[in-house]
Every structure is written in C-alpha cells, then in structure tokens.
mmCIF file of C-alpha atoms in Angstrom:
data_model
loop_
_atom_site.group_PDB
_atom_site.id
_atom_site.type_symbol
_atom_site.label_atom_id
_atom_site.label_comp_id
_atom_site.label_asym_id
_atom_site.label_seq_id
_atom_site.Cartn_x
_atom_site.Cartn_y
_atom_site.Cartn_z
ATOM 1 C CA MET A 1 -2.815 -27.749 -10.558
ATOM 2 C CA ALA A 2 -2.066 -24.371 -9.017
ATOM 3 C CA SER A 3 0.968 -22.494 -10.175
ATOM 4 C CA ASP A 4 3.688 -21.535 -7.701
ATOM 5 C CA HIS A 5 4.250 -18.277 -9.543
ATOM 6 C CA PRO A 6 1.744 -15.495 -9.118
ATOM 7 C CA GLY A 7 0.665 -13.806 -12.314
ATOM 8 C CA PRO A 8 2.158 -10.494 -13.329
ATOM 9 C CA ARG A 9 1.368 -7.733 -10.877
ATOM 10 C CA LYS A 10 -1.168 -5.197 -11.927
ATOM 11 C CA PRO A 11 0.563 -1.836 -12.055
ATOM 12 C CA ARG A 12 -1.518 -0.222 -9.267
ATOM 13 C CA GLY A 13 -0.201 3.158 -8.262
ATOM 14 C CA PHE A 14 1.265 3.698 -11.730
ATOM 15 C CA LEU A 15 -0.644 6.892 -12.567
ATOM 16 C CA TRP A 16 0.216 8.660 -9.294
ATOM 17 C CA LEU A 17 3.887 7.745 -9.502
ATOM 18 C CA TRP A 18 4.064 8.647 -13.199
ATOM 19 C CA LEU A 19 2.557 12.091 -12.501
ATOM 20 C CA LEU A 20 4.943 12.664 -9.604
ATOM 21 C CA LEU A 21 8.006 11.680 -11.629
ATOM 22 C CA THR A 22 6.852 13.764 -14.598
ATOM 23 C CA VAL A 23 6.422 16.851 -12.403
ATOM 24 C CA ILE A 24 9.890 16.287 -10.960
ATOM 25 C CA TRP A 25 11.257 15.982 -14.524
ATOM 26 C CA PHE A 26 9.649 19.288 -15.547
ATOM 27 C CA ALA A 27 10.944 21.036 -12.433
ATOM 28 C CA ALA A 28 14.463 19.722 -13.002
ATOM 29 C CA ASN A 29 14.521 20.560 -16.719
ATOM 30 C CA SER A 30 12.738 23.917 -16.697
ATOM 31 C CA SER A 31 11.816 23.366 -20.327
ATOM 32 C CA LEU A 32 8.478 23.150 -22.102
ATOM 33 C CA ALA A 33 9.979 22.079 -25.435
ATOM 34 C CA ILE A 34 7.982 19.214 -26.916
ATOM 35 C CA GLU A 35 11.074 16.993 -27.025
ATOM 36 C CA SER A 36 11.672 17.536 -23.320
ATOM 37 C CA ILE A 37 8.024 16.900 -22.452
ATOM 38 C CA LEU A 38 7.884 13.668 -24.446
ATOM 39 C CA THR A 39 11.236 12.460 -23.126
ATOM 40 C CA GLY A 40 10.260 13.243 -19.535
ATOM 41 C CA ALA A 41 6.848 11.606 -19.844
ATOM 42 C CA GLY A 42 8.399 8.514 -21.442
ATOM 43 C CA ILE A 43 11.208 8.097 -18.925
ATOM 44 C CA SER A 44 8.789 8.766 -16.058
ATOM 45 C CA ALA A 45 6.370 6.142 -17.402
ATOM 46 C CA LEU A 46 9.146 3.576 -17.721
ATOM 47 C CA LEU A 47 10.440 4.245 -14.201
ATOM 48 C CA ALA A 48 6.923 4.221 -12.731
ATOM 49 C CA LEU A 49 6.167 0.889 -14.410
ATOM 50 C CA VAL A 50 9.379 -0.673 -13.101
ATOM 51 C CA PHE A 51 8.756 0.635 -9.578
ATOM 52 C CA VAL A 52 5.128 -0.485 -9.309
ATOM 53 C CA ARG A 53 5.886 -3.931 -10.717
ATOM 54 C CA HIS A 54 8.986 -4.690 -8.634
ATOM 55 C CA PHE A 55 8.577 -2.704 -5.417
ATOM 56 C CA PRO A 56 5.314 -3.413 -3.583
ATOM 57 C CA ALA A 57 5.462 -0.217 -1.502
ATOM 58 C CA TRP A 58 4.519 1.836 -4.563
ATOM 59 C CA THR A 59 1.321 -0.126 -5.194
ATOM 60 C CA ASP A 60 -0.311 1.383 -2.092
ATOM 61 C CA ILE A 61 -0.382 4.839 -3.629
ATOM 62 C CA ARG A 62 -3.837 5.922 -4.740
ATOM 63 C CA LEU A 63 -4.499 9.036 -6.773
ATOM 64 C CA THR A 64 -7.598 10.916 -5.664
ATOM 65 C CA PRO A 65 -8.374 14.631 -5.840
ATOM 66 C CA ALA A 66 -8.158 14.902 -2.028
ATOM 67 C CA ARG A 67 -4.757 13.205 -1.919
ATOM 68 C CA LEU A 68 -3.496 15.385 -4.743
ATOM 69 C CA LEU A 69 -4.658 18.487 -2.857
ATOM 70 C CA HIS A 70 -2.863 17.319 0.295
ATOM 71 C CA PHE A 71 0.278 16.586 -1.722
ATOM 72 C CA ILE A 72 0.191 20.137 -3.092
ATOM 73 C CA ARG A 73 -0.316 21.479 0.463
ATOM 74 C CA TYR A 74 2.574 19.310 1.683
ATOM 75 C CA THR A 75 4.770 20.748 -1.083
ATOM 76 C CA GLY A 76 3.933 24.273 0.087
ATOM 77 C CA VAL A 77 4.623 23.374 3.729
ATOM 78 C CA PHE A 78 7.896 21.747 2.711
ATOM 79 C CA LEU A 79 8.996 24.850 0.796
ATOM 80 C CA VAL A 80 8.140 27.116 3.752
ATOM 81 C CA GLU A 81 10.058 24.849 6.156
ATOM 82 C CA MET A 82 12.977 24.759 3.735
ATOM 83 C CA VAL A 83 13.134 28.554 3.598
ATOM 84 C CA ARG A 84 12.891 28.803 7.402
ATOM 85 C CA ALA A 85 15.682 26.275 7.872
ATOM 86 C CA ASN A 86 17.888 28.021 5.309
ATOM 87 C CA LEU A 87 17.375 31.367 7.021
ATOM 88 C CA ASN A 88 18.274 29.713 10.314
ATOM 89 C CA MET A 89 21.461 28.303 8.734
ATOM 90 C CA LEU A 90 22.246 31.766 7.401
ATOM 91 C CA ARG A 91 22.036 33.058 10.981
ATOM 92 C CA TYR A 92 24.594 30.436 12.053
ATOM 93 C CA VAL A 93 26.935 31.163 9.152
ATOM 94 C CA TYR A 94 27.004 34.929 9.632
ATOM 95 C CA SER A 95 26.996 34.916 13.406
ATOM 96 C CA PRO A 96 30.312 36.081 14.903
ATOM 97 C CA ARG A 97 30.120 33.199 17.360
ATOM 98 C CA ILE A 98 28.289 29.991 16.539
ATOM 99 C CA VAL A 99 26.346 28.637 19.478
ATOM 100 C CA ILE A 100 24.857 25.256 18.603
ATOM 101 C CA ASN A 101 23.954 22.109 20.469
ATOM 102 C CA PRO A 102 24.262 19.226 17.982
ATOM 103 C CA GLY A 103 22.900 15.847 18.942
ATOM 104 C CA ILE A 104 20.789 12.832 18.148
ATOM 105 C CA VAL A 105 17.077 12.721 18.971
ATOM 106 C CA LYS A 106 14.389 10.112 18.404
ATOM 107 C CA VAL A 107 11.042 11.102 16.961
ATOM 108 C CA ARG A 108 7.941 9.055 16.206
ATOM 109 C CA THR A 109 5.556 9.138 13.288
ATOM 110 C CA ARG A 110 1.933 8.149 12.791
ATOM 111 C CA LEU A 111 2.585 7.363 9.132
ATOM 112 C CA LYS A 112 1.859 3.721 8.294
ATOM 113 C CA THR A 113 3.051 3.219 4.723
ATOM 114 C CA PRO A 114 6.696 2.807 3.707
ATOM 115 C CA VAL A 115 6.335 5.528 1.065
ATOM 116 C CA GLY A 116 4.851 7.946 3.598
ATOM 117 C CA ARG A 117 7.689 7.276 6.031
ATOM 118 C CA LEU A 118 10.231 7.642 3.229
ATOM 119 C CA ALA A 119 8.714 10.997 2.229
ATOM 120 C CA LEU A 120 8.868 12.162 5.859
ATOM 121 C CA ALA A 121 12.488 11.030 6.267
ATOM 122 C CA ASN A 122 13.463 12.794 3.045
ATOM 123 C CA SER A 123 11.604 15.952 4.082
ATOM 124 C CA ILE A 124 13.542 16.054 7.351
ATOM 125 C CA ALA A 125 16.853 15.256 5.650
ATOM 126 C CA LEU A 126 16.359 17.902 2.949
ATOM 127 C CA THR A 127 15.665 20.572 5.549
ATOM 128 C CA PRO A 128 19.012 22.128 6.541
ATOM 129 C CA GLY A 129 19.992 21.445 10.132
ATOM 130 C CA SER A 130 18.576 17.941 10.389
ATOM 131 C CA LEU A 131 19.398 14.541 8.981
ATOM 132 C CA VAL A 132 17.639 11.205 9.435
ATOM 133 C CA VAL A 133 20.253 8.604 10.332
ATOM 134 C CA ASP A 134 17.887 5.669 10.964
ATOM 135 C CA LEU A 135 14.297 4.692 10.313
ATOM 136 C CA ASP A 136 13.022 1.742 12.321
ATOM 137 C CA GLY A 137 9.276 1.151 12.258
ATOM 138 C CA ASP A 138 7.605 4.318 13.490
ATOM 139 C CA THR A 139 10.782 5.735 15.043
ATOM 140 C CA LEU A 140 13.196 8.026 13.216
ATOM 141 C CA THR A 141 16.630 8.813 14.623
ATOM 142 C CA VAL A 142 17.526 12.358 13.642
ATOM 143 C CA HIS A 143 20.814 14.242 13.870
ATOM 144 C CA TRP A 144 19.752 17.753 14.797
ATOM 145 C CA LEU A 145 22.220 20.617 14.461
ATOM 146 C CA ASP A 146 20.740 22.574 17.353
ATOM 147 C CA VAL A 147 18.898 20.258 19.741
ATOM 148 C CA ARG A 148 16.178 22.193 21.525
ATOM 149 C CA THR A 149 14.861 19.191 23.467
ATOM 150 C CA THR A 150 15.671 15.528 23.945
ATOM 151 C CA ASP A 151 12.091 14.649 24.879
ATOM 152 C CA PRO A 152 10.779 12.465 22.013
ATOM 153 C CA GLU A 153 7.284 13.991 22.112
ATOM 154 C CA GLN A 154 8.526 17.580 21.982
ATOM 155 C CA ALA A 155 11.128 16.731 19.326
ATOM 156 C CA THR A 156 8.403 15.025 17.281
ATOM 157 C CA ARG A 157 6.241 18.134 17.546
ATOM 158 C CA ILE A 158 9.105 20.388 16.400
ATOM 159 C CA ILE A 159 10.601 18.208 13.647
ATOM 160 C CA VAL A 160 7.771 15.985 12.356
ATOM 161 C CA SER A 161 4.539 17.903 12.901
ATOM 162 C CA PRO A 162 4.904 20.397 10.027
ATOM 163 C CA PHE A 163 5.048 17.572 7.455
ATOM 164 C CA GLU A 164 3.030 14.724 8.942
ATOM 165 C CA PRO A 165 -0.623 15.854 8.577
ATOM 166 C CA ASP A 166 -0.535 16.260 4.794
ATOM 167 C CA LEU A 167 1.768 13.272 4.275
ATOM 168 C CA GLU A 168 -0.639 11.145 6.329
ATOM 169 C CA LYS A 169 -3.566 12.209 4.145
ATOM 170 C CA THR A 170 -1.515 11.705 0.987
ATOM 171 C CA PHE A 171 0.255 8.401 1.664
ATOM 172 C CA GLY A 172 -1.290 7.003 4.858
#
C-alpha cells in the first residue's frame, strides 16, 4: 500500500544557501573571531536546512563554479549600481530645486525561478530611487523616483538589464 505522505525531502540546495547565509553573516558581523565564525556557520546551517526542507523554491539552487562566478559578478554589478543610485540621490538632495518625475512603470524579466525573481526584485528595491511594489509572473511593477520612460521595453532595459544577465546564469 502506497503512503499518502512523501518521504522527507532531500535537502537539495543546502550547500549553496548555507554558503550564502554564512557570507552574509560574516559581512554583517565584521568579525573573524572563532566564536563568531562557529555561531554564524551554525545558525546559517540551521536556517538553510529549514528553508530547503520547507520552501521548495530553495531546492532549485545548484552550486557550480560557473554559478558562483556569476554570483560574484552580480555582487559587483549590484555594488556599482548601488553607488550610482546613491550618487544620483545625492544630486537630488543637494540640488537647489528638485526636478523629479515619480511614477509607476512595468518591467519584464526573463528569470524563471522564484529565487531569481526575488533576487532581482530585492536588487531593484535596494537601489535608491526605485521600489518593487508588485511581482506577478514575469512582470514587476516598480515605483521609480524619476521616470525616464513609460515604455516597458525601455524601462526594462534601464532598470532590469544591469542585474538580469548574471542573475539568470546564477539562479535561472
């Protein structure tokens, strides 16, 4: 007789998620003390195990050298875009007269996985001047502080294209 309950899920994607969470822990703590390293590795392992067992989106993550390289490239691109956006915000703050055109635009993504789309949405939201207000399938609704175009293809090129190539090769 077949069981109605599937067996326990294999923790696929665990290593990738554990490494990611551990790196985030080290960046947040800025400490190489052995206690901090062990605590961070332990908490990251526990969180990664919970996520891969209970949230199927995390099981699609595969750790390969090529994906790791693209993740590192994405991190560099993200940091450059973050600096650019902050300098742009600085221009608005110190300008004697603020001339902006706030609005909502729709952009599309080629990313297929939920984790890839989440990473893209967070990248856009963490970049000053833009905020993702909705994610529906392959369409993101973005509040843009200074709308340069309302054409979805042009807006996609401006907002999404810096992040998407490496995220696509990292997460799919």
